[in-house]
GROMACS .gro file of C-alpha atoms in nm:
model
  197
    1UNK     CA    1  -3.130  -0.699 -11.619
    2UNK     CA    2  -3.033  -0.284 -11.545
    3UNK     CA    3  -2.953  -0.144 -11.847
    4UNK     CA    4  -2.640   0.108 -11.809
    5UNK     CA    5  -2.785   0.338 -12.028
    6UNK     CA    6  -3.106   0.371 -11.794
    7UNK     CA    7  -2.804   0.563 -11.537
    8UNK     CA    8  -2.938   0.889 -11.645
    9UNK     CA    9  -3.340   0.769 -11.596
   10UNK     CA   10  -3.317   0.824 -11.178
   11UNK     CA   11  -3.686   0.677 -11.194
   12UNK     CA   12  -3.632   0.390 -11.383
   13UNK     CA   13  -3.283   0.252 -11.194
   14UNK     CA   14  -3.505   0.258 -10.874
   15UNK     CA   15  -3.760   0.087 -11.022
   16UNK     CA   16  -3.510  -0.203 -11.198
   17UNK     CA   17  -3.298  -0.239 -10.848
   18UNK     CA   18  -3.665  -0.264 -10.667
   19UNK     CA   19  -3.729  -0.545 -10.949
   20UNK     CA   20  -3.388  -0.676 -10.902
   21UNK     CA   21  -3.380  -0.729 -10.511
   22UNK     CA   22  -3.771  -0.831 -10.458
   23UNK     CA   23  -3.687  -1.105 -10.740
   24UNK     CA   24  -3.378  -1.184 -10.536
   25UNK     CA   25  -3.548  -1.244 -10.212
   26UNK     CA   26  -3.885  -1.460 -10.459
   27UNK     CA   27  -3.616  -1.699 -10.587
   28UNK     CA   28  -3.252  -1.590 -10.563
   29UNK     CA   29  -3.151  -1.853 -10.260
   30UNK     CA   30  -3.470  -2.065 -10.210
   31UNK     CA   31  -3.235  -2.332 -10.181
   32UNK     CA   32  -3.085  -2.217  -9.859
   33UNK     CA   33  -3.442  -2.308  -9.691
   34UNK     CA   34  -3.411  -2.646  -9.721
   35UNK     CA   35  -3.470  -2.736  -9.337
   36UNK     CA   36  -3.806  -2.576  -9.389
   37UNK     CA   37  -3.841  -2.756  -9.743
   38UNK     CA   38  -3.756  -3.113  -9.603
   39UNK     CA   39  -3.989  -3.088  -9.269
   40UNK     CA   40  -4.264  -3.007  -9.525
   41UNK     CA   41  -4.096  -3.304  -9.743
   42UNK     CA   42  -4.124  -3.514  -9.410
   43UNK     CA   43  -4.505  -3.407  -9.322
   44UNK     CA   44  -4.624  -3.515  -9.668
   45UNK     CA   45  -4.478  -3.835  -9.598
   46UNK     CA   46  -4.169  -3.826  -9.872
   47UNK     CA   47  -3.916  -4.074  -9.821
   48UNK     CA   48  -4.151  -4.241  -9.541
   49UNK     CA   49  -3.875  -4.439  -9.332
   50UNK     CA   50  -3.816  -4.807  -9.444
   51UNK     CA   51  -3.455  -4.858  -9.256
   52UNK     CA   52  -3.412  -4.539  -9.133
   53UNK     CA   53  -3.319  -4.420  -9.527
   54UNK     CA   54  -3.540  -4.113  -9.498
   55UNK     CA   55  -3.277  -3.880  -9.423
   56UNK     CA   56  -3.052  -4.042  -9.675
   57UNK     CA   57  -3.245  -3.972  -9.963
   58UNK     CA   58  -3.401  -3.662  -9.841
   59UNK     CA   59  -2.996  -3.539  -9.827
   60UNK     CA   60  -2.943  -3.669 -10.130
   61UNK     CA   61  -3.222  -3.416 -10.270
   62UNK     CA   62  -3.039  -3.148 -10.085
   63UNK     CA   63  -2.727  -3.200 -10.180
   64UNK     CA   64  -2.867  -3.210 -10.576
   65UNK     CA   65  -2.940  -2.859 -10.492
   66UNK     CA   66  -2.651  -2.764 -10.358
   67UNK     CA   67  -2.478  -2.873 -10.600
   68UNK     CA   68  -2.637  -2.715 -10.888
   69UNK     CA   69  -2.609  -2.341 -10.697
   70UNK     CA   70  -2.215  -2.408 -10.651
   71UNK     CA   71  -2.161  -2.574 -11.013
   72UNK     CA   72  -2.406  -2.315 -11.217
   73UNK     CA   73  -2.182  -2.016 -11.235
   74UNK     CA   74  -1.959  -2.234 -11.428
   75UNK     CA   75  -2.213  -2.272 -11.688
   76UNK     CA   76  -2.443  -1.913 -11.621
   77UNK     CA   77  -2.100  -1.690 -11.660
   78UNK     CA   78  -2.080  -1.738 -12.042
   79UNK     CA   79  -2.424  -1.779 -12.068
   80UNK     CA   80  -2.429  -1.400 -11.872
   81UNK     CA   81  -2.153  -1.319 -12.167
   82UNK     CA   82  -2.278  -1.421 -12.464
   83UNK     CA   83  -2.669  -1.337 -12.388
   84UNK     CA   84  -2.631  -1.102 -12.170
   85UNK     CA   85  -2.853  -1.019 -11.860
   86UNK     CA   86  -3.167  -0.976 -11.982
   87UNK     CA   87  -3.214  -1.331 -12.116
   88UNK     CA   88  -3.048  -1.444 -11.815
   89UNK     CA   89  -3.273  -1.309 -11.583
   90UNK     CA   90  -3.594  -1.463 -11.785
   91UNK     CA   91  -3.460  -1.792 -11.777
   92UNK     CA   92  -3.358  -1.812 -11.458
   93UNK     CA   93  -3.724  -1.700 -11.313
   94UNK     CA   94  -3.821  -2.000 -11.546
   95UNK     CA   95  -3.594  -2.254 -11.438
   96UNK     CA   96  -3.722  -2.147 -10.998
   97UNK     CA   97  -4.076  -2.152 -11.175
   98UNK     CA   98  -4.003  -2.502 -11.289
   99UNK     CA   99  -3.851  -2.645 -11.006
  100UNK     CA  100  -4.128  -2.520 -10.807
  101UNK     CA  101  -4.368  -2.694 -11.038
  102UNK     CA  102  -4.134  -2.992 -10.981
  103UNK     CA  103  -4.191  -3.006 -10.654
  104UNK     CA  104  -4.573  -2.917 -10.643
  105UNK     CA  105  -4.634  -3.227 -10.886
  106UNK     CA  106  -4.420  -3.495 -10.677
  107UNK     CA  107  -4.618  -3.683 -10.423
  108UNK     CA  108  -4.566  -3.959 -10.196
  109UNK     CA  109  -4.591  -4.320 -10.339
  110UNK     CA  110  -4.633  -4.126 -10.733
  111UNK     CA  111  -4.443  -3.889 -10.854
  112UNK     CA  112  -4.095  -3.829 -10.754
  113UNK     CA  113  -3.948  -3.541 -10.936
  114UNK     CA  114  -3.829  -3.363 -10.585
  115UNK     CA  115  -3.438  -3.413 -10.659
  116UNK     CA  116  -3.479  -3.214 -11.085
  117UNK     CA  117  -3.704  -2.975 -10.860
  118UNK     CA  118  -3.440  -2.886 -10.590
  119UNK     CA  119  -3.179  -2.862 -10.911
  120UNK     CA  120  -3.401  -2.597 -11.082
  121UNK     CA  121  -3.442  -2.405 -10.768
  122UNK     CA  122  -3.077  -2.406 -10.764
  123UNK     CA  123  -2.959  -2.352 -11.079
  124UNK     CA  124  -3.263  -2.103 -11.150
  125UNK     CA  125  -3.186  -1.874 -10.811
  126UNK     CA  126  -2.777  -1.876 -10.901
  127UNK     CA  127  -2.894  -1.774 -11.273
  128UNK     CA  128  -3.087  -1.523 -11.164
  129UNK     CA  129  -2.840  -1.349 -10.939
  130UNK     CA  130  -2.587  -1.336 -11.169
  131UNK     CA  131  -2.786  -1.174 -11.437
  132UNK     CA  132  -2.842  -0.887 -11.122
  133UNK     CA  133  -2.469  -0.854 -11.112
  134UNK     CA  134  -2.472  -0.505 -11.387
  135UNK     CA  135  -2.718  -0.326 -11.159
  136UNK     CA  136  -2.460  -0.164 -10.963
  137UNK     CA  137  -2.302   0.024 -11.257
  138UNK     CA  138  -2.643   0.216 -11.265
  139UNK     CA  139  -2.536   0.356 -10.984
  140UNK     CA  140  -2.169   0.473 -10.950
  141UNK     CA  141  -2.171   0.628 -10.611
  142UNK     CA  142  -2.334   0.317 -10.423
  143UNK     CA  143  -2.239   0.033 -10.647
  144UNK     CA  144  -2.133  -0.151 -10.307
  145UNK     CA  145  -2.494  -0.110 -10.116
  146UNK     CA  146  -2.669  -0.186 -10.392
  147UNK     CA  147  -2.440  -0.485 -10.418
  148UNK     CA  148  -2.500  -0.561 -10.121
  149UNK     CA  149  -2.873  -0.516 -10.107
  150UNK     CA  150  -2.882  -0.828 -10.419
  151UNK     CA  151  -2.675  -0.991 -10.208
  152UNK     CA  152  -2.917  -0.963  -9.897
  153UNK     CA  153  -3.211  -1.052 -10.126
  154UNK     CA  154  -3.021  -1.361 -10.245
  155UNK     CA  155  -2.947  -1.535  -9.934
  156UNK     CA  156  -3.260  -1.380  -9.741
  157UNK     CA  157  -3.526  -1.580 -10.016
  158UNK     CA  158  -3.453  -1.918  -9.796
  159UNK     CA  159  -3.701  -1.760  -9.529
  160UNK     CA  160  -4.004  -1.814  -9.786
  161UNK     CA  161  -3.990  -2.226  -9.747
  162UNK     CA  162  -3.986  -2.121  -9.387
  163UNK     CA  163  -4.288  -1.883  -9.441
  164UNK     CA  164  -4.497  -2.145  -9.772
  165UNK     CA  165  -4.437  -2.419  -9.462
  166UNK     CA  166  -4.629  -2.189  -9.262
  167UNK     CA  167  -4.877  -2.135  -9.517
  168UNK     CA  168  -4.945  -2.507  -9.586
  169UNK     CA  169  -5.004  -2.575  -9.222
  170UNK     CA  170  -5.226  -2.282  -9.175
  171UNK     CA  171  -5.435  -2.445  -9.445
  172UNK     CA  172  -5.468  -2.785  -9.282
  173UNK     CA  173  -5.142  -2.956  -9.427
  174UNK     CA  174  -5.340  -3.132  -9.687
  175UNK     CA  175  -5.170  -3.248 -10.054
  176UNK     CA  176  -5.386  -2.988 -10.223
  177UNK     CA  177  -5.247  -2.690  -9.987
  178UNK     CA  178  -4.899  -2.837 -10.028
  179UNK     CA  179  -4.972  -2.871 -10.401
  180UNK     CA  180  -5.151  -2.511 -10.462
  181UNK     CA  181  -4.946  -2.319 -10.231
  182UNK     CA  182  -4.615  -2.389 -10.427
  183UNK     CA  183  -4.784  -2.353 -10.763
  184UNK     CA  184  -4.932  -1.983 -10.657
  185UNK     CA  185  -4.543  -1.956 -10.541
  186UNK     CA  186  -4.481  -2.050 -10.879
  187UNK     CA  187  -4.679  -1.823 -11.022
  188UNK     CA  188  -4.569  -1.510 -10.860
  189UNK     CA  189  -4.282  -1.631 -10.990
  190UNK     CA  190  -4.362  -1.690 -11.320
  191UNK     CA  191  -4.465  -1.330 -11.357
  192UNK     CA  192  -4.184  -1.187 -11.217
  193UNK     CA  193  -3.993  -1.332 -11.558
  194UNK     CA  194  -4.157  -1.050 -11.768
  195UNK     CA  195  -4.013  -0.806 -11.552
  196UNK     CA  196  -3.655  -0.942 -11.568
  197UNK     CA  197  -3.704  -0.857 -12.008
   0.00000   0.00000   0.00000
């Protein structure tokens, strides 16, 4: 996302490592809010309990999530290579976008598309880090705070499931404020993309 030759623009590498650590905290580690995620899951009635399978399938959503954070470097690392951060950063604000509209769209009893959302969010976040990871050389004398400020932002983003939870309930825990709470989410999101170009 930080172009190295913006190092001798002060304004601009302030402006790209403000970019790069508010898009962290939108959708770097949404993953890492999942208890906040799965008592909204649980409220909305996903995965009502027939046999006490409830919190098997609601870990199996989880752990599709997981997953995808720990296996996308794999894939995102030549991806960061060969198309280098820019495009990296776009698509992974489009792949959190998506899994947010993944999860906006799934509803009890119709449709189910919570385990591909929880995937996006995960692959998306871990896709969007790594495109972040060329910021520091903007900035030779701190490259390790402003490391470590991504880093922050990254795992710091699970406190907005915590905070969108908060949000629904405030606004009567209904389907529609579960539904157009995450796609607003989604589209602060979506704009944020643009930004990452």
């Amino acid at each position: 996302m930080t172009d190295v030759r913006l190092a001798g623009c002060r304004d601009a590498r302030y402006f790209l490592l403000a970019v790069g650590v508010v898009g962290e905290f939108l959708q770097g580690g949404l993953i890492f809010g999942w208890n906040s995620l799965a008592l909204v899951f649980r409220q909305r009635g996903f995965y009502a309990p027939a046999g006490g399978h409830q919190e098997d399938k609601l870990t199996v959503v989880y752990t599709v999530g997981i997953f995808a954070v720990n296996f996308s470097p794999a894939v995102a690392g030549p991806l960061l290579d060969w198309l280098g951060p820019r495009a990296l950063a776009v698509g992974g604000s489009a792949l959190t976008a998506l899994g947010l509209l993944l999860i906006a769209i799934s509803s009890p009893g119709g449709t189910d598309a919570l385990a591909g959302g929880t995937f996006c969010l995960g692959v998306g976040g871990v896709v969007y880090h790594l495109a972040q990871f060329n910021a520091s050389a903007a900035f030779p004398t701190a490259r390790a705070l402003v490391s470590g400020a991504y880093v922050s932002g990254f795992v710091s983003s699970g406190l907005l499931f915590f905070l969108l939870r908060a949000v629904i309930n405030g606004l009567g825990g209904s389907q529609a404020a579960y539904r157009n709470s995450l796609l607003v989410f989604m589209g602060v999101v979506a704009l944020w993309a643009p930004l990452g170009a």
